[in-house]
Every structure is written in C-alpha cells, then in structure tokens.
Tab-separated table of C-alpha atoms and ligand atoms in Angstrom:
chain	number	residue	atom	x	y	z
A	1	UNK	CA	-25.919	50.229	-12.072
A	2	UNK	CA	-25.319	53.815	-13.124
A	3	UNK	CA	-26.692	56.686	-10.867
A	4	UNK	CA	-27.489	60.361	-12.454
A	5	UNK	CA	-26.354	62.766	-9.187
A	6	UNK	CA	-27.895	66.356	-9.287
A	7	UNK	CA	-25.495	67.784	-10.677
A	8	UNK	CA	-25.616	65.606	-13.771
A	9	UNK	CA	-22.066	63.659	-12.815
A	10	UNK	CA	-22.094	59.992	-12.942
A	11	UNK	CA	-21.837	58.159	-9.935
A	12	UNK	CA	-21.429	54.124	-9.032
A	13	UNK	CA	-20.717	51.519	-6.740
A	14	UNK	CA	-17.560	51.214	-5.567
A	15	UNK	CA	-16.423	49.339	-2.496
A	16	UNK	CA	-12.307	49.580	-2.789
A	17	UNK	CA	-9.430	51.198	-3.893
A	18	UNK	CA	-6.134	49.784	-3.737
A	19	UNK	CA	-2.771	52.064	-4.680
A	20	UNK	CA	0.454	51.038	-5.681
A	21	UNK	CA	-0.898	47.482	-7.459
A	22	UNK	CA	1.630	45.768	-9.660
A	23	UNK	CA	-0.832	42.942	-10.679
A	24	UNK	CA	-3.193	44.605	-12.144
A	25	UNK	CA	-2.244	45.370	-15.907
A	26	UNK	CA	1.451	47.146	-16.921
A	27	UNK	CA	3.109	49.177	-14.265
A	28	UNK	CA	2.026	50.227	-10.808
A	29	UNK	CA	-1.625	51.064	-10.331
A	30	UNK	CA	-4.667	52.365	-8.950
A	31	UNK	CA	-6.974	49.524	-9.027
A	32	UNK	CA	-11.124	50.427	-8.343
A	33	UNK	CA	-12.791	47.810	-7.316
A	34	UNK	CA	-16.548	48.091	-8.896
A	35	UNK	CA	-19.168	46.771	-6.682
A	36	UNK	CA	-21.575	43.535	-8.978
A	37	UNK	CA	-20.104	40.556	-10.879
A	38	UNK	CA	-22.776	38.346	-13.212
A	39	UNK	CA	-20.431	35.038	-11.908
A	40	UNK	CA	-21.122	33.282	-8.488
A	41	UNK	CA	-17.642	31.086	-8.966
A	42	UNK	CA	-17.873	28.954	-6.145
A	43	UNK	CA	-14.168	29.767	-5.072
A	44	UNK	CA	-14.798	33.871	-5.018
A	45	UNK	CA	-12.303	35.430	-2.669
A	46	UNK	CA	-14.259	38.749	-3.070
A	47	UNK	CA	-18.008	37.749	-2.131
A	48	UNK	CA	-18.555	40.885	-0.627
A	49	UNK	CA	-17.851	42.352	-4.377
A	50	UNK	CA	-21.337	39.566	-6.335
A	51	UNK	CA	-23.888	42.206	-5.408
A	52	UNK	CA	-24.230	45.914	-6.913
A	53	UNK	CA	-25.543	46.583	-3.169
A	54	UNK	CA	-23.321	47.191	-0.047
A	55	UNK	CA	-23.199	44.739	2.512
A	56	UNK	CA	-22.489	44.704	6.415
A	57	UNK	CA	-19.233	42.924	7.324
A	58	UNK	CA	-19.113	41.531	10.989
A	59	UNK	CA	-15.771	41.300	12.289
A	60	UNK	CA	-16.661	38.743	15.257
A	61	UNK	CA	-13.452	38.348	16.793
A	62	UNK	CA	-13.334	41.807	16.960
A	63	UNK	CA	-16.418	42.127	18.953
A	64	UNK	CA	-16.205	43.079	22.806
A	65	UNK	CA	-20.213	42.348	23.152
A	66	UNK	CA	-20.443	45.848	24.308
A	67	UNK	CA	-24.101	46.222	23.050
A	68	UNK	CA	-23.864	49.522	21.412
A	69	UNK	CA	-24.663	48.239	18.158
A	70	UNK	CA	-28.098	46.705	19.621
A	71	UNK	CA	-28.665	50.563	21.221
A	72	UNK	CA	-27.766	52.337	17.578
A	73	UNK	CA	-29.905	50.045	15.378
A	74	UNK	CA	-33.125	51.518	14.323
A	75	UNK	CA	-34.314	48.752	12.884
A	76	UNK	CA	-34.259	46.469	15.407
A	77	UNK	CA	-31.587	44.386	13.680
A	78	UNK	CA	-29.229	43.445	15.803
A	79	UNK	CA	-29.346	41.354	19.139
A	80	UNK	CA	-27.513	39.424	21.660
A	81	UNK	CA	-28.158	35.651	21.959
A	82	UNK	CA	-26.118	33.406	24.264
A	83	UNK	CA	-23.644	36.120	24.851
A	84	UNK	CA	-23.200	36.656	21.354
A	85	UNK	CA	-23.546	39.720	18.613
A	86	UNK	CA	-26.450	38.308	16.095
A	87	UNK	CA	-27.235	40.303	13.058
A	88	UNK	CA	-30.809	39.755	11.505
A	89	UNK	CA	-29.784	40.968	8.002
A	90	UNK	CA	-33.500	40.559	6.617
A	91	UNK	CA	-34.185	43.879	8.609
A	92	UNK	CA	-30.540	45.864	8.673
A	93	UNK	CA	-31.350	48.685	6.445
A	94	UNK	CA	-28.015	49.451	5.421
A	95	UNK	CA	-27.501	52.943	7.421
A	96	UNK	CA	-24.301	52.941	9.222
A	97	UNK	CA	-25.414	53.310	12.343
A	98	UNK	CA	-23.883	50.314	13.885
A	99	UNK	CA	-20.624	51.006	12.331
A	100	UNK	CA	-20.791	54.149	13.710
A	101	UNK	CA	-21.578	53.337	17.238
A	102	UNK	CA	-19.050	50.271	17.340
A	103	UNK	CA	-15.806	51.224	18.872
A	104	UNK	CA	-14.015	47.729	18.489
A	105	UNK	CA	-14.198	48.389	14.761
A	106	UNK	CA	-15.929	45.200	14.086
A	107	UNK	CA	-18.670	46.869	11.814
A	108	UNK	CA	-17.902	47.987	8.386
A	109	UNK	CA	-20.036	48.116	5.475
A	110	UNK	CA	-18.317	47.404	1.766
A	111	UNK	CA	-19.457	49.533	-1.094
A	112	UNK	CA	-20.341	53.077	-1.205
A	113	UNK	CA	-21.345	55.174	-3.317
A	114	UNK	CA	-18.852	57.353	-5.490
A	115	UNK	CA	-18.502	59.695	-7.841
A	116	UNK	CA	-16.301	60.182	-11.445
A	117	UNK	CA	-14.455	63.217	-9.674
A	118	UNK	CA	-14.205	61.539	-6.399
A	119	UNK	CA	-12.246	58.738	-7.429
A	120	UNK	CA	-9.989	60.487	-9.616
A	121	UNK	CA	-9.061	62.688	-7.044
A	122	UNK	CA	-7.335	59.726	-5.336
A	123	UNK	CA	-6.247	58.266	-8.683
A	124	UNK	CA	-4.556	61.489	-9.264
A	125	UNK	CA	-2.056	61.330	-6.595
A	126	UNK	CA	0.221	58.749	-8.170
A	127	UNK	CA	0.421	60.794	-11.508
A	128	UNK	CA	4.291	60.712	-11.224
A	129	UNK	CA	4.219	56.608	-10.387
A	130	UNK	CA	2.287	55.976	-13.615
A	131	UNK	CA	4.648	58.126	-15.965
A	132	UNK	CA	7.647	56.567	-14.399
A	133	UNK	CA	6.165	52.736	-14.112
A	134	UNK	CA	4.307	52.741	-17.320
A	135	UNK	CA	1.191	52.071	-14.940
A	136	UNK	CA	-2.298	53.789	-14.700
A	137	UNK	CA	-5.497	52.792	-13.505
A	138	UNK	CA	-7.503	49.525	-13.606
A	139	UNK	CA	-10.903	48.970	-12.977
A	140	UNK	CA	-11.617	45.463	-11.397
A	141	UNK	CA	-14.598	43.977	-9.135
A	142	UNK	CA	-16.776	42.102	-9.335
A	143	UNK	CA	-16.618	43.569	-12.821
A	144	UNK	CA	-17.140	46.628	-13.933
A	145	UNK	CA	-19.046	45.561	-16.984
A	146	UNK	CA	-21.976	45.558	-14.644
A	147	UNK	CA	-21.758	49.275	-14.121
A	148	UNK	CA	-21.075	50.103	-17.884
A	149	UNK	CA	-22.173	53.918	-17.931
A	150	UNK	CA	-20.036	54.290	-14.907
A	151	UNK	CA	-17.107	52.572	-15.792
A	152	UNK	CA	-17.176	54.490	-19.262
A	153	UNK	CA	-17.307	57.413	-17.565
A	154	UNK	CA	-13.951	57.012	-15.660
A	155	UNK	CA	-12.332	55.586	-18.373
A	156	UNK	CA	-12.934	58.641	-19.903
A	157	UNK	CA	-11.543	60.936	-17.278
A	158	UNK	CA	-8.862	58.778	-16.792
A	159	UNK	CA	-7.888	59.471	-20.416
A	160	UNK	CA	-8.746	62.831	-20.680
A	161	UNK	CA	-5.955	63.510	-17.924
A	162	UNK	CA	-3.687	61.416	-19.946
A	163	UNK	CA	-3.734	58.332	-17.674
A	164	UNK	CA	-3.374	54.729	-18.777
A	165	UNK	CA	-7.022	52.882	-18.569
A	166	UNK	CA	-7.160	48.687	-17.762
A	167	UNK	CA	-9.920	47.064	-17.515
A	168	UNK	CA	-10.752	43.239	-15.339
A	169	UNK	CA	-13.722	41.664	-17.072
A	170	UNK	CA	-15.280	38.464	-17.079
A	171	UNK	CA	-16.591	38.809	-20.436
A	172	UNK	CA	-20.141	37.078	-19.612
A	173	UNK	CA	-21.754	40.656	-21.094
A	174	UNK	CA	-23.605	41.654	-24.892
A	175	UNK	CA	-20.762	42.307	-26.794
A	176	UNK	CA	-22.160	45.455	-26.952
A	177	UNK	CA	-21.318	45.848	-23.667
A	178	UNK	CA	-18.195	44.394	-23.257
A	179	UNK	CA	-17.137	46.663	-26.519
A	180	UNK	CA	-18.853	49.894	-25.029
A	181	UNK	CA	-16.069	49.355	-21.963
A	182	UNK	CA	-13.056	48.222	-23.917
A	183	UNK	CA	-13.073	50.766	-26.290
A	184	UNK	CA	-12.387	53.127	-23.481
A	185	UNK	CA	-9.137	50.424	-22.443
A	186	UNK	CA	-5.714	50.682	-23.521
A	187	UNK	CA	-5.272	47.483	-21.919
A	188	UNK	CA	-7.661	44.351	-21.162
A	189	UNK	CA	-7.597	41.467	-18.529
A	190	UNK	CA	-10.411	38.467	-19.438
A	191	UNK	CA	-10.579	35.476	-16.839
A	192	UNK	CA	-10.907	32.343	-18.625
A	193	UNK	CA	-11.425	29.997	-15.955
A	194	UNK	CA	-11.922	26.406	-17.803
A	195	UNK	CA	-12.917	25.583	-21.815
A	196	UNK	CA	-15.584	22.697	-20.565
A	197	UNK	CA	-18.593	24.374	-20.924
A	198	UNK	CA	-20.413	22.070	-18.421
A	199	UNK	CA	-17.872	22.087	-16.036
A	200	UNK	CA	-17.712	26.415	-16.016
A	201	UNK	CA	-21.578	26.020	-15.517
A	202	UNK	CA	-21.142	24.390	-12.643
A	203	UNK	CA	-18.507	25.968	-11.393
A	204	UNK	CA	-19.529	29.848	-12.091
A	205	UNK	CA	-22.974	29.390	-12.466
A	206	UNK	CA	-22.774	30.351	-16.335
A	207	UNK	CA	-21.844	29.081	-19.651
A	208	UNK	CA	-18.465	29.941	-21.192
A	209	UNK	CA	-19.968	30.132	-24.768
A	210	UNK	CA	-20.562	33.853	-24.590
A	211	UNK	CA	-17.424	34.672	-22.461
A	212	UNK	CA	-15.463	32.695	-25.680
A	213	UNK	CA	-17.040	34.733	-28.200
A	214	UNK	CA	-16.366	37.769	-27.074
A	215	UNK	CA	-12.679	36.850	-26.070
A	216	UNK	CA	-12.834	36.232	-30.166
A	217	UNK	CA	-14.497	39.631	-31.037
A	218	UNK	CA	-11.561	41.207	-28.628
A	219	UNK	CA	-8.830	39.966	-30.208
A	220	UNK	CA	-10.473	40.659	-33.226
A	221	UNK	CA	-10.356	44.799	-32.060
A	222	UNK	CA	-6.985	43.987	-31.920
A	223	UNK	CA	-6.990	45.047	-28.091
A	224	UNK	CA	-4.078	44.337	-25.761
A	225	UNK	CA	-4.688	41.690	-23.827
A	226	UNK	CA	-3.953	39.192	-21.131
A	227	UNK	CA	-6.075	36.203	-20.191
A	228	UNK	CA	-5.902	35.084	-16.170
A	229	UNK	CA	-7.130	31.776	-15.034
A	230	UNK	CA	-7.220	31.558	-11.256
A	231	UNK	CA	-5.764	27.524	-10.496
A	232	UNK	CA	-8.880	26.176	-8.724
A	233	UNK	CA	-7.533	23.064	-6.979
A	234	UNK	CA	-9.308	19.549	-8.934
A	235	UNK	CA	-11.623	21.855	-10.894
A	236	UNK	CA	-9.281	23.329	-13.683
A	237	UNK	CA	-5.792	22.738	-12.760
A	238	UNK	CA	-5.192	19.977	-14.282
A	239	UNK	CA	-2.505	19.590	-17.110
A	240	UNK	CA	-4.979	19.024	-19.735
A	241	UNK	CA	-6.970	21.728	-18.441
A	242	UNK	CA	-4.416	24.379	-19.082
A	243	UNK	CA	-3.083	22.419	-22.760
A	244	UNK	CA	-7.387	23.211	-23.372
A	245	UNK	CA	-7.063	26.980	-22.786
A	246	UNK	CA	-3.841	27.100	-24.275
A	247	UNK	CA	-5.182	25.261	-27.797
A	248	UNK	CA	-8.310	28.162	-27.623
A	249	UNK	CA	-5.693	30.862	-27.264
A	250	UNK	CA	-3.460	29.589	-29.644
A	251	UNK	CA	-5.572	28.238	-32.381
A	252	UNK	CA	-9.067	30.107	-32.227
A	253	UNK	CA	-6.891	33.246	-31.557
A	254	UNK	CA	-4.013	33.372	-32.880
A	255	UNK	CA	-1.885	34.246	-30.000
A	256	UNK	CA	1.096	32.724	-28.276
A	257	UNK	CA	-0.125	31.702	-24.960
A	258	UNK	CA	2.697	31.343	-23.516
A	259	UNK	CA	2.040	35.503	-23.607
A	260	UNK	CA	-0.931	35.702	-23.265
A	261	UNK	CA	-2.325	33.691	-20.312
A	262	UNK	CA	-1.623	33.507	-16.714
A	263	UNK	CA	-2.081	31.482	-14.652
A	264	UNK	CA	-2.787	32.396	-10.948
A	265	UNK	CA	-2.021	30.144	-8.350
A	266	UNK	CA	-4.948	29.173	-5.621
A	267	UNK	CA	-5.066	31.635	-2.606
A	268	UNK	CA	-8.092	31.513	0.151
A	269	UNK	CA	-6.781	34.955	1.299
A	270	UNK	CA	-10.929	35.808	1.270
A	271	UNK	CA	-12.328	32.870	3.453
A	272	UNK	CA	-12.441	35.229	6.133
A	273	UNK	CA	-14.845	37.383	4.633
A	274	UNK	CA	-17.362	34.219	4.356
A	275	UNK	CA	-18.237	34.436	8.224
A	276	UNK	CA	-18.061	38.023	8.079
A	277	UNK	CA	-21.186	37.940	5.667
A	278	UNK	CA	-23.117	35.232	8.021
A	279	UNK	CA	-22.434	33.030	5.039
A	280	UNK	CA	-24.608	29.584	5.516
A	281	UNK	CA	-23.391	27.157	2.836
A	282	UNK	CA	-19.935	25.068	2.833
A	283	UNK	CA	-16.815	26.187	1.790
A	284	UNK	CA	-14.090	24.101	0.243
A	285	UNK	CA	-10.764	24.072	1.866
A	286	UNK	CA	-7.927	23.618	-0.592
A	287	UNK	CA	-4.200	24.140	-0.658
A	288	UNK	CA	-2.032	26.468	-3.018
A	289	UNK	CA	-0.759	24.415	-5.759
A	290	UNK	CA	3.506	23.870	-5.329
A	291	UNK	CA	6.068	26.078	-7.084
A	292	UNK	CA	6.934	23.402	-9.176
A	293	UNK	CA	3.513	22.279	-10.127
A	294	UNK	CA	2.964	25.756	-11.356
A	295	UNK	CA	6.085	25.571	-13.098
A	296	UNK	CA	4.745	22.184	-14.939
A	297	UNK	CA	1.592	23.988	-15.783
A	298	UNK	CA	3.579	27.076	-17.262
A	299	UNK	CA	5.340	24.748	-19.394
A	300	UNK	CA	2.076	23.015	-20.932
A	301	UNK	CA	0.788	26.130	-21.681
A	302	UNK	CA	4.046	26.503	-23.472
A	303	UNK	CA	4.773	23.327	-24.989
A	304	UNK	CA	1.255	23.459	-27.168
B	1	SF4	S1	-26.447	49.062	9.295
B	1	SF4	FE1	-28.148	50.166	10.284
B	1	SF4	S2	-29.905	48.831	10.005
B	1	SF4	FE2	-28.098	47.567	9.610
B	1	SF4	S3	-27.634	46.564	11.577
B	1	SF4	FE3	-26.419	48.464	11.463
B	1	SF4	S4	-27.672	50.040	12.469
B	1	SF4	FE4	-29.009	48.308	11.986
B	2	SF4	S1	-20.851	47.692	19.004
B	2	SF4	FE1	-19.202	46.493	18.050
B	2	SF4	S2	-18.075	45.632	19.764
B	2	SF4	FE2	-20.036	46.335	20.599
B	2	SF4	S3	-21.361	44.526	20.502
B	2	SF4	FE3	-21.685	45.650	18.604
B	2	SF4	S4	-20.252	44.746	17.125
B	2	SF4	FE4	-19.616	44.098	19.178
C-alpha cells in the first residue's frame, strides 16, 4: 500500500530497521523491513510483518498488572480478568495510547508509518560502512513487493545518493510487479521454499507456479541473484528436496547452484512473537537441523 502525504512524498509501511546486517545481500547493510507479505508460511518467524496494518504486541511477562492500560484505552479494549491483562483486539483502534501509558514497556505496536526522506535519513548514516563493505541497503518484510510504489520510491533515492539497492522478495507478484521493483535492484534475494507445487500450497498458502516463472523472467534480466530456502524441519529439508531446487536452478536456469542458493538453517527465534499477537492456532515445535546435516545438504545441492 502506497500513501500520497501532502506534500506529494511517498510514504509506506514500515515496521523495522535493522543497521549493520551482513545477511542481507553483499556487504554490511541497512535492512527496511516493509510491513505485508502475500505468503502465510506456516513457519513465519515475522507474523507481526503478514499484514500491511500495524499490530499491538503484548509483552505479558513484562506486565506488572498495573491497570494503566485499562485507564488509557478509549475504546474500551483492554481489561483485567483473573488477575490478568486481556486485550479485546476486535475493538483496539490502533492509537497508542496503551503503549503510551504502560511503564513496564510491555505495549508496543509494530509498523508505522514512514516516509522516503525519513528512512533515508537513517540509511544515510552508514554511508562510509557501505563504501568500505561493498554493502548498501536492502529492503525485506514481509515483502516489499506489496508496497511497490513505495519500495520504488526508495530504491530510487537510495540510488540517486549513490547507494547500493537489494531487494527480499517472494516472487508470488505480476511480473509486472516483481519487474517494476527489480529494475530499481542492483542485487536480488528470491525464497524458493520447495519445487512440489502441492506441498508449497500447503505449506505457504500459494502455488509456486508463478513464484517459478518469474524466478525464470529474472534470470532472464540477467539480475544478480541469490535464491534462500529457509530448512523447514520434515517439510523441505529433505535431501531430495534440496537435489529438486538444485535441478530447477541448474537446469531451467542455467546457474550453478552451488552459487546461487542458500540454504538457511531452521531458527524459531520468532515463536515469541506468537503469544505476543494473542495468536489462537498451534504452533509446531522443531529443532535446528545439525552442522553436519547442513553440511550434507550443501553438498547435494552441489553434487547435482
Ligand atoms: S492501542 Fe489504543 S485502542 Fe488499542 S488497546 Fe491500546 S489504547 Fe486501546
Ligand atoms: S499498563 Fe503495561 S504493565 Fe500496566 S497492566 Fe497494562 S500492560 Fe501491564
């Protein structure tokens, strides 16, 4: 979602922005973390990052059950039951109040509104880390194909100041859409989580058919580019999983994958944010794959 301020200057969603990255694309970086991703992978570590809107975080262990959250609400949303801090979200308008009023810091609410100048005033301050590093910024999510005027537009100040522009996409946009961004990129990073198109259904909520396609149109514009698959414990890591992405990469391609794809081992560094969000539904608890099993994976992506 793109917003037209007053003054004419783009604005989005934006609901992070992390300095000094050296995962996100060549050198160190400034990633921006757009707000909105068109995926609902079942693993997410950033749920707070699916929707465009923001959304209250509830920190509960943080909470001294003080009350003045229930005092500051003007909607009414917030209550105490059993001695405990309950949040009815249906009614929380979103104003800050609570967050505000809470001295414990448990409140916080992810995404904000931003604008092109805003950001690049903090993506500025490293200008000296990204000539020496070879780094730049990145713009990540969610994705940031779901903001396209917006993330055009800061690709474009990012260049105009001379600054190295990355983009993280899913790739599950038009190809309009998806060229619209990249064009603006000196450097791409596409998640291809698993070739089985019934299996990425389930496990994303979306078919990979478009996502492939336009991994073929890229590499047709002859972009830069790295494909990450994120090692989801008995859904995709599986030898044969990885020789699958490696034969698309290699084949339909025509790049080594051994160069071209990482593979990212399992974390659950984001299961906190689950509870923080009320979240209902289950979540799966899973280990991080060995050294050594990453290490056999590595080499099936490079024997093929
Ligand atoms: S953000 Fe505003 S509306 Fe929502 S719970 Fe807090 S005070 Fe109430
Ligand atoms: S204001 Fe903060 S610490 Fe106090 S009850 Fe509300 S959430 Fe808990």
């Amino acid at each position: 979602m793109t917003v037209l301020g007053e003054t004419g200057e783009t604005k989005g969603w934006v609901f992070n922005i992390q300095r000094y990255s050296t995962h996100d694309g060549p050198g160190i970086r400034t990633v921006v973390f757009l707000k909105g991703c068109p995926l609902h992978c079942f693993w997410c570590q950033n749920p707070e990052s699916r929707s465009v809107k923001p959304v209250l975080m509830f920190k509960k262990d943080r909470c001294t059950r003080c009350g003045r959250c229930i005092a500051a609400c003007p909607h009414q949303a917030n209550s105490m039951v059993e001695g405990e801090v309950r949040i009815e979200r249906s009614r929380c308008a979103l104003c800050g109040a609570c967050v505000a009023a809470c001295l414990a810091g448990a409140r916080d609410i992810q995404g904000k509104i931003m604008t092109v100048q805003e950001i690049m005033d903090v993506v500025a301050k490293d200008m000296a880390i990204y000539d020496n590093s070879g780094g730049g910024i990145t713009l990540s999510g969610g994705d940031c194909e779901m903001q396209p005027g917006f993330s055009v537009a800061l690709l474009r100040a990012a260049h105009e100041e001379g600054i190295n522009t990355a983009v993280e996409i899913t790739g599950a946009f038009a190809w309009q859409t998806v060229k619209m961004i990249t064009d603006h990129a000196d450097y791409v990073l596409f998640d291809l989580k698993v070739m089985d198109e019934e299996r990425h259904k389930k496990g994303t909520g979306v078919s990979n058919a478009l996502i492939l396609e336009n991994a073929r149109n890229l590499v047709g514009e002859k972009k830069a580019i790295l494909f990450r698959t994120p090692l989801i414990p008995g859904f995709n890591d599986s030898v044969e999983d990885i020789r699958a992405i490696a034969r698309f990469v290699k084949y339909e391609l025509g790049l080594n994958p051994a160069e071209h794809v990482r593979l990212l081992a399992y974390n659950n560094l984001g299961e906190e944010k689950y509870a923080r969000m009320d979240y209902q539904g289950e979540r799966p608890s899973y280990q991080r794959q060995s050294d050594a099993y990453i290490k056999e994976l590595n080499e099936s992506l490079a024997a093929v």
